[in-house]
Amino acid sequence: MASGDPLAELVAALQRLPGIGARSAQRLAFHILKTPREEIDGLAAAMLSVKDKVTYCSICSHITEIDPCAYCTSSERDSRVICVVEQPENVAAIEKTHGFRGRYHVLMGAIAPLQGIGPDDLKIKGLLARVGQGLPDQVQEIIVATNPTVEGEATALYLARLLKPLGVRVTRIAMGVPVGGDLDYTDAFTMAKAIEGRREM
Amino acid sequence: MASGDPLAELVAALQRLPGIGARSAQRLAFHILKTPREEIDGLAAAMLSVKDKVTYCSICSHITEIDPCAYCTSSERDSRVICVVEQPENVAAIEKTHGFRGRYHVLMGAIAPLQGIGPDDLKIKGLLARVGQGLPDQVQEIIVATNPTVEGEATALYLARLLKPLGVRVTRIAMGVPVGGDLDYTDAFTMAKAIEGRREM
């Protein structure tokens, strides 16, 4: 970052971010150029602060500033139920429902053979250790909330096969038509899952 | 930026950028979290470098590291033709055509009464000074390349009225159907402009 055109370098750096194409990167760069210095200082500081302060929980692998994280140490959460997700951001999506009061486990990915990601690349060992602890508040249910994708499904199946023999209940989140959605705009796979997963009224 | 949740602060800071909604901001924040520290250092440095090094040309108001800018000082460019644009990023769009070898003038906006932007808020005085210089390479043509919007059109008309009495030719870039476009997807205003601006074959 020593020589060259600062604006071109910024555009190049921004383009490396996910979902930012050449056009967006240019628009952002020009916006940064026009924005007061203090605001850009703040943004840069916020980026570096995240890198400095945020780490991963040694129990559940969720992001946290204090290890272990608040979800793992909270006395108000039920240790007998663990919700397994792929990424830290998925925890926020589940917390938004205000309906789950168990603990979490973040796999940090999903099994994806084509991308060379196998079970050993995920935080599965830690999950097994949590299940097999034999404490009074022994884990009774693992809710597998990996994504409804090929990788997420493969990971869910793998976990079920691994965990069921340990005497723990393994459940999978329901797949179906999204609330407020329109059946006309629902793809065939989702529709099939919705019919397959139908419930008595 | 002292206390609080660093991740939430980063999401808030990112959301202030144009075209970045709540979702994108969260995705970007998590990406920054996962990206190696050196790369984020580079991005932060690039952002601040742009603020530090890039200024505006005192002649044409285009962005530059050295004042006056390369477009204004180049001996290979025709000083008799000035292309007027709204924003610095528009210069890049015109340069991409490799067809224009004149000089530029950046207005830093367009006349937009509803947003309280009048002629005095634009770099119009500087443009008048350039036209009236009376040098051997006197300006002969002003190409108004403001956006094909209500504001851009209003600005173009204002400039034409101001500049024509000075004996300079004022032209406006053509509006019409974009190359490679489909007439079926062309809106009525564009189509009307395309017909209005038709040329003999």
Coordinates of C-alpha atoms in Angstrom, one line a residue:
Chain A
M1 CA 0.0 0.0 0.0
A2 CA 3.0 2.3 -0.4
S3 CA 2.8 3.8 -3.8
G4 CA 0.2 4.0 -6.6
D5 CA -3.2 5.6 -6.8
P6 CA -4.8 5.7 -3.4
L7 CA -8.3 5.6 -4.9
A8 CA -7.6 2.6 -7.1
E9 CA -6.1 0.8 -4.1
L10 CA -9.1 1.5 -2.0
V11 CA -11.4 0.3 -4.8
A12 CA -9.3 -2.9 -5.1
A13 CA -9.4 -3.4 -1.3
L14 CA -13.2 -2.9 -1.1
Q15 CA -13.8 -5.3 -4.0
R16 CA -12.3 -8.1 -2.0
L17 CA -15.3 -7.9 0.4
P18 CA -18.1 -10.3 -0.3
G19 CA -21.0 -8.9 -2.3
I20 CA -19.0 -5.8 -3.4
G21 CA -18.5 -5.7 -7.2
A22 CA -16.5 -3.2 -9.2
R23 CA -19.4 -0.8 -9.4
S24 CA -20.2 -0.9 -5.7
A25 CA -16.5 -0.6 -4.8
Q26 CA -16.2 2.5 -6.9
R27 CA -19.3 4.1 -5.4
L28 CA -18.1 3.3 -1.9
A29 CA -14.7 4.7 -2.5
F30 CA -16.1 7.9 -3.8
H31 CA -18.4 8.1 -0.8
I32 CA -15.5 7.6 1.5
L33 CA -13.7 10.4 -0.3
K34 CA -16.6 12.8 0.3
T35 CA -17.4 11.7 3.9
P36 CA -15.9 13.7 6.7
R37 CA -12.6 12.4 8.0
E38 CA -13.9 11.7 11.5
E39 CA -16.5 9.3 10.2
I40 CA -14.0 7.3 8.2
D41 CA -11.7 7.3 11.2
G42 CA -14.6 5.8 13.1
L43 CA -15.3 3.1 10.5
A44 CA -11.6 2.1 10.3
A45 CA -11.4 2.0 14.1
A46 CA -14.6 -0.1 14.3
M47 CA -13.1 -2.6 11.8
L48 CA -9.8 -2.9 13.7
S49 CA -11.6 -3.0 17.1
V50 CA -13.6 -6.1 15.9
K51 CA -10.3 -7.8 15.0
D52 CA -8.7 -6.8 18.3
K53 CA -11.5 -7.5 20.8
V54 CA -13.7 -10.3 19.3
T55 CA -12.5 -13.9 19.7
Y56 CA -14.3 -17.3 19.7
C57 CA -15.8 -19.0 22.7
S58 CA -13.7 -22.0 23.7
I59 CA -16.9 -24.0 24.5
C60 CA -19.3 -23.2 21.7
S61 CA -17.1 -21.4 19.1
H62 CA -19.5 -18.5 19.0
I63 CA -18.0 -15.0 18.8
T64 CA -17.4 -13.3 22.1
E65 CA -15.4 -10.6 23.8
I66 CA -15.2 -12.7 27.0
D67 CA -14.4 -16.4 26.9
P68 CA -16.6 -18.4 27.6
C69 CA -19.4 -16.5 26.0
A70 CA -22.6 -15.2 27.6
Y71 CA -24.7 -18.0 26.1
C72 CA -22.4 -20.7 27.7
T73 CA -22.3 -19.1 31.1
S74 CA -25.9 -17.8 31.5
S75 CA -27.7 -19.5 34.3
E76 CA -31.0 -18.8 32.7
R77 CA -30.3 -21.0 29.7
D78 CA -31.1 -24.7 29.6
S79 CA -27.9 -26.7 29.3
R80 CA -29.8 -29.8 28.3
V81 CA -30.6 -28.5 24.8
I82 CA -27.9 -27.4 22.3
C83 CA -28.7 -25.8 19.0
V84 CA -26.0 -26.5 16.4
V85 CA -25.5 -23.9 13.7
E86 CA -23.0 -23.4 10.9
Q87 CA -21.8 -19.8 11.5
P88 CA -21.8 -17.3 14.4
E89 CA -24.2 -15.1 12.5
N90 CA -26.8 -17.9 12.6
V91 CA -27.0 -17.5 16.4
A92 CA -28.3 -14.0 16.0
A93 CA -31.0 -15.3 13.5
I94 CA -32.2 -17.8 16.1
E95 CA -32.0 -15.3 19.0
K96 CA -34.3 -13.0 17.1
T97 CA -37.1 -15.4 17.6
H98 CA -36.8 -15.1 21.4
G99 CA -38.1 -18.6 21.5
F100 CA -35.0 -20.7 22.2
R101 CA -33.5 -20.7 25.7
G102 CA -31.0 -23.5 25.3
R103 CA -27.3 -23.2 24.5
Y104 CA -25.5 -23.1 21.2
H105 CA -22.7 -24.8 19.3
V106 CA -21.2 -23.2 16.2
L107 CA -19.6 -25.7 13.8
M108 CA -17.7 -22.9 11.8
G109 CA -18.9 -24.3 8.5
A110 CA -20.6 -27.3 7.0
I111 CA -19.4 -30.5 5.4
A112 CA -18.6 -29.7 1.7
P113 CA -16.4 -32.3 0.0
L114 CA -16.2 -30.3 -3.2
Q115 CA -14.6 -27.4 -1.3
G116 CA -12.4 -29.9 0.7
I117 CA -14.2 -29.3 4.0
G118 CA -14.6 -32.5 5.9
P119 CA -15.9 -33.3 9.4
D120 CA -12.4 -32.7 10.9
D121 CA -12.5 -29.1 9.7
L122 CA -15.6 -28.4 11.8
K123 CA -15.9 -27.9 15.6
I124 CA -17.5 -31.4 16.0
K125 CA -15.1 -32.7 18.6
G126 CA -16.0 -30.0 21.0
L127 CA -19.7 -30.8 20.5
L128 CA -19.1 -34.5 21.3
A129 CA -17.2 -33.5 24.4
R130 CA -20.2 -31.4 25.5
V131 CA -22.6 -34.2 24.9
G132 CA -20.5 -36.8 26.7
Q133 CA -19.8 -34.8 29.8
G134 CA -22.2 -36.8 32.1
L135 CA -23.0 -33.9 34.3
P136 CA -26.3 -33.6 36.2
D137 CA -27.6 -31.3 33.4
Q138 CA -26.6 -33.8 30.8
V139 CA -27.5 -32.8 27.2
Q140 CA -30.8 -34.4 26.1
E141 CA -31.4 -32.8 22.8
I142 CA -29.4 -31.5 19.9
I143 CA -31.3 -29.3 17.5
V144 CA -29.5 -29.3 14.2
A145 CA -30.0 -25.9 12.7
T146 CA -27.5 -26.0 9.8
N147 CA -28.7 -24.4 6.6
P148 CA -31.3 -26.1 4.4
T149 CA -28.7 -26.7 1.7
V150 CA -27.0 -29.8 0.4
E151 CA -24.0 -29.1 2.7
G152 CA -26.2 -28.3 5.7
E153 CA -28.2 -31.4 5.2
A154 CA -25.1 -33.6 4.8
T155 CA -23.7 -32.1 8.0
A156 CA -27.1 -32.7 9.8
L157 CA -27.1 -36.4 8.7
Y158 CA -23.5 -36.8 9.8
L159 CA -24.2 -35.4 13.2
A160 CA -27.3 -37.5 13.7
R161 CA -25.4 -40.7 12.9
L162 CA -22.6 -39.6 15.3
L163 CA -24.8 -38.4 18.2
K164 CA -27.7 -40.8 18.3
P165 CA -25.6 -43.7 19.5
L166 CA -24.6 -41.5 22.5
G167 CA -28.3 -41.7 23.7
V168 CA -29.0 -38.1 22.8
R169 CA -32.1 -36.9 20.9
V170 CA -31.2 -35.3 17.6
T171 CA -33.8 -33.1 15.9
R172 CA -33.7 -31.0 12.7
I173 CA -35.4 -27.6 12.2
A174 CA -38.4 -27.8 9.9
M175 CA -38.2 -26.9 6.2
G176 CA -41.2 -25.6 4.4
V177 CA -43.0 -22.6 2.9
P178 CA -41.8 -19.3 4.6
V179 CA -44.4 -17.4 6.7
G180 CA -45.9 -14.6 4.6
G181 CA -44.6 -16.3 1.4
D182 CA -46.6 -17.0 -1.7
L183 CA -47.0 -20.6 -2.9
D184 CA -46.7 -19.4 -6.5
Y185 CA -43.1 -18.2 -5.7
T186 CA -42.1 -21.3 -3.8
D187 CA -39.6 -23.5 -5.5
A188 CA -40.3 -27.2 -6.0
F189 CA -37.8 -28.4 -3.4
T190 CA -39.2 -26.2 -0.7
M191 CA -42.8 -27.2 -1.7
A192 CA -41.8 -30.9 -1.5
K193 CA -40.3 -30.4 2.0
A194 CA -43.4 -28.5 3.0
I195 CA -45.7 -31.3 2.0
E196 CA -43.4 -34.0 3.4
G197 CA -43.3 -32.2 6.7
R198 CA -47.0 -31.6 7.0
R199 CA -48.6 -31.7 10.4
E200 CA -52.1 -32.7 11.7
M201 CA -54.4 -29.7 12.4
Chain B
M1 CA -16.4 4.2 19.9
A2 CA -15.1 3.6 23.4
S3 CA -17.5 1.1 25.0
G4 CA -20.2 -1.3 23.8
D5 CA -20.3 -4.2 21.4
P6 CA -17.5 -3.9 18.8
L7 CA -19.4 -6.0 16.3
A8 CA -22.6 -4.0 16.7
E9 CA -20.6 -0.8 16.3
L10 CA -19.0 -2.0 13.1
V11 CA -22.4 -3.1 11.7
A12 CA -23.7 0.4 12.5
A13 CA -20.7 2.1 10.9
L14 CA -21.0 0.0 7.8
Q15 CA -24.7 0.7 7.5
R16 CA -24.0 4.3 7.1
L17 CA -22.3 3.6 3.7
P18 CA -24.5 4.0 0.6
G19 CA -26.2 0.8 -0.7
I20 CA -25.3 -1.1 2.5
G21 CA -28.4 -2.3 4.3
A22 CA -28.7 -4.1 7.7
R23 CA -28.1 -7.5 6.1
S24 CA -25.1 -6.5 4.0
A25 CA -23.6 -4.7 6.9
Q26 CA -23.9 -7.8 9.1
R27 CA -22.4 -10.0 6.4
L28 CA -19.5 -7.6 5.8
A29 CA -18.9 -7.4 9.6
F30 CA -18.7 -11.1 9.9
H31 CA -16.5 -11.3 6.9
I32 CA -14.1 -8.7 8.5
L33 CA -14.1 -10.8 11.6
K34 CA -13.0 -13.9 9.7
T35 CA -10.5 -12.1 7.4
P36 CA -6.8 -12.1 8.4
R37 CA -5.8 -9.0 10.3
E38 CA -3.3 -7.9 7.7
E39 CA -6.0 -7.6 5.1
I40 CA -8.2 -5.5 7.3
D41 CA -5.2 -3.4 8.2
G42 CA -4.8 -2.8 4.5
L43 CA -8.4 -1.9 3.9
A44 CA -8.4 0.5 6.8
A45 CA -5.1 2.1 5.6
A46 CA -6.5 2.4 2.1
M47 CA -9.5 4.2 3.4
L48 CA -7.5 6.7 5.4
S49 CA -4.9 7.1 2.6
V50 CA -7.6 8.3 0.3
K51 CA -8.7 10.8 2.8
D52 CA -5.1 11.9 3.4
K53 CA -3.7 12.0 -0.2
V54 CA -6.6 12.8 -2.5
T55 CA -7.7 16.4 -2.9
Y56 CA -9.6 18.3 -5.6
C57 CA -8.0 20.1 -8.6
S58 CA -8.2 23.9 -8.2
I59 CA -9.0 24.2 -11.9
C60 CA -11.5 21.5 -12.8
S61 CA -12.5 20.2 -9.3
H62 CA -11.7 16.6 -10.3
I63 CA -10.0 14.5 -7.7
T64 CA -6.3 14.4 -7.8
E65 CA -3.2 13.8 -5.7
I66 CA -1.3 16.7 -7.4
D67 CA -2.9 20.0 -8.0
P68 CA -3.7 20.9 -10.8
C69 CA -4.7 17.4 -12.0
A70 CA -3.2 15.4 -14.9
Y71 CA -6.2 16.2 -17.1
C72 CA -5.7 20.0 -16.7
T73 CA -1.9 19.9 -17.2
S74 CA -1.6 17.3 -20.0
S75 CA -0.2 18.8 -23.2
E76 CA -1.9 16.1 -25.2
R77 CA -5.4 17.3 -24.4
D78 CA -7.3 19.9 -26.3
S79 CA -8.0 22.9 -24.1
R80 CA -10.6 24.2 -26.5
V81 CA -13.1 21.6 -25.5
I82 CA -14.4 21.1 -21.9
C83 CA -16.6 18.3 -20.9
V84 CA -18.8 19.3 -17.8
V85 CA -19.8 16.5 -15.5
E86 CA -21.6 16.3 -12.1
Q87 CA -19.3 14.1 -10.1
P88 CA -15.6 13.1 -10.2
E89 CA -16.7 9.5 -10.9
N90 CA -18.3 10.6 -14.1
V91 CA -14.9 11.5 -15.5
A92 CA -13.8 7.8 -15.3
A93 CA -17.0 6.8 -17.2
I94 CA -16.1 9.1 -20.1
E95 CA -12.4 8.2 -20.0
K96 CA -13.4 4.6 -20.5
T97 CA -14.6 5.5 -24.0
H98 CA -11.0 6.6 -25.0
G99 CA -12.8 8.9 -27.4
F100 CA -12.6 12.2 -25.6
R101 CA -9.3 14.1 -25.6
G102 CA -10.5 17.5 -24.2
R103 CA -10.4 18.7 -20.7
Y104 CA -13.0 18.3 -17.9
H105 CA -14.9 20.4 -15.4
V106 CA -16.6 18.8 -12.4
L107 CA -19.6 20.7 -11.0
M108 CA -19.7 18.7 -7.7
G109 CA -23.4 18.2 -8.1
A110 CA -26.4 19.3 -10.0
I111 CA -29.1 22.0 -9.5
A112 CA -31.7 20.4 -7.3
P113 CA -34.0 23.0 -5.7
L114 CA -35.9 20.3 -3.6
Q115 CA -32.6 19.4 -1.9
G116 CA -31.7 23.1 -1.6
I117 CA -28.8 22.9 -4.1
G118 CA -28.7 26.0 -6.3
P119 CA -26.2 27.2 -8.9
D120 CA -24.1 28.9 -6.2
D121 CA -23.5 25.5 -4.6
L122 CA -21.8 24.2 -7.8
K123 CA -18.4 24.9 -9.3
I124 CA -19.9 27.1 -12.0
K125 CA -17.8 30.2 -11.3
G126 CA -14.6 28.3 -12.0
L127 CA -16.1 27.1 -15.3
L128 CA -17.0 30.7 -16.3
A129 CA -13.4 31.8 -15.5
R130 CA -12.0 29.1 -17.7
V131 CA -14.3 30.1 -20.6
G132 CA -13.5 33.7 -20.3
Q133 CA -9.8 33.5 -20.1
G134 CA -9.1 34.8 -23.7
L135 CA -6.0 32.8 -24.2
P136 CA -4.8 31.6 -27.6
D137 CA -6.4 28.2 -26.9
Q138 CA -9.7 29.8 -26.0
V139 CA -12.5 27.4 -25.1
Q140 CA -14.7 26.8 -28.2
E141 CA -17.1 24.1 -27.0
I142 CA -18.6 23.0 -23.7
I143 CA -20.0 19.5 -23.8
V144 CA -22.6 19.2 -21.0
A145 CA -22.4 15.6 -19.7
T146 CA -24.6 16.0 -16.6
N147 CA -26.8 13.0 -15.9
P148 CA -30.0 12.4 -18.0
T149 CA -32.1 13.2 -15.0
V150 CA -34.4 16.1 -14.1
E151 CA -31.5 17.7 -12.1
G152 CA -28.9 17.1 -14.8
E153 CA -31.2 18.5 -17.4
A154 CA -32.0 21.6 -15.3
T155 CA -28.2 22.1 -14.8
A156 CA -27.6 21.7 -18.5
L157 CA -30.2 24.3 -19.4
Y158 CA -28.8 26.7 -16.8
L159 CA -25.3 26.3 -18.2
A160 CA -26.4 26.7 -21.8
R161 CA -28.2 30.0 -20.9
L162 CA -25.1 31.2 -19.0
L163 CA -22.4 30.2 -21.5
K164 CA -23.9 30.8 -24.9
P165 CA -23.8 34.6 -24.6
L166 CA -20.0 34.3 -24.0
G167 CA -19.8 33.1 -27.6
V168 CA -19.0 29.5 -26.7
R169 CA -20.7 26.5 -28.3
V170 CA -22.6 24.5 -25.8
T171 CA -23.6 20.9 -26.6
R172 CA -25.4 18.2 -24.7
I173 CA -24.6 14.4 -24.8
A174 CA -27.2 12.4 -26.7
M175 CA -30.0 10.6 -24.9
G176 CA -31.5 7.4 -26.4
V177 CA -31.7 3.7 -26.4
P178 CA -28.5 2.2 -24.8
V179 CA -26.3 0.0 -27.1
G180 CA -27.2 -3.6 -26.7
G181 CA -30.4 -2.7 -25.0
D182 CA -33.8 -4.1 -25.9
L183 CA -36.6 -1.7 -27.1
D184 CA -39.1 -3.8 -25.1
Y185 CA -37.3 -2.8 -21.9
T186 CA -36.8 0.8 -22.8
D187 CA -38.9 3.2 -20.7
A188 CA -41.1 5.8 -22.5
F189 CA -39.0 8.8 -21.7
T190 CA -35.8 7.2 -23.1
M191 CA -37.8 6.1 -26.2
A192 CA -39.1 9.6 -26.7
K193 CA -35.6 11.0 -26.4
A194 CA -34.4 8.3 -28.9
I195 CA -37.0 9.3 -31.4
E196 CA -36.5 13.0 -30.8
G197 CA -32.8 12.7 -31.3
R198 CA -33.0 10.5 -34.4
R199 CA -30.4 11.0 -37.1
E200 CA -30.2 10.6 -40.9
M201 CA -28.8 7.3 -42.1

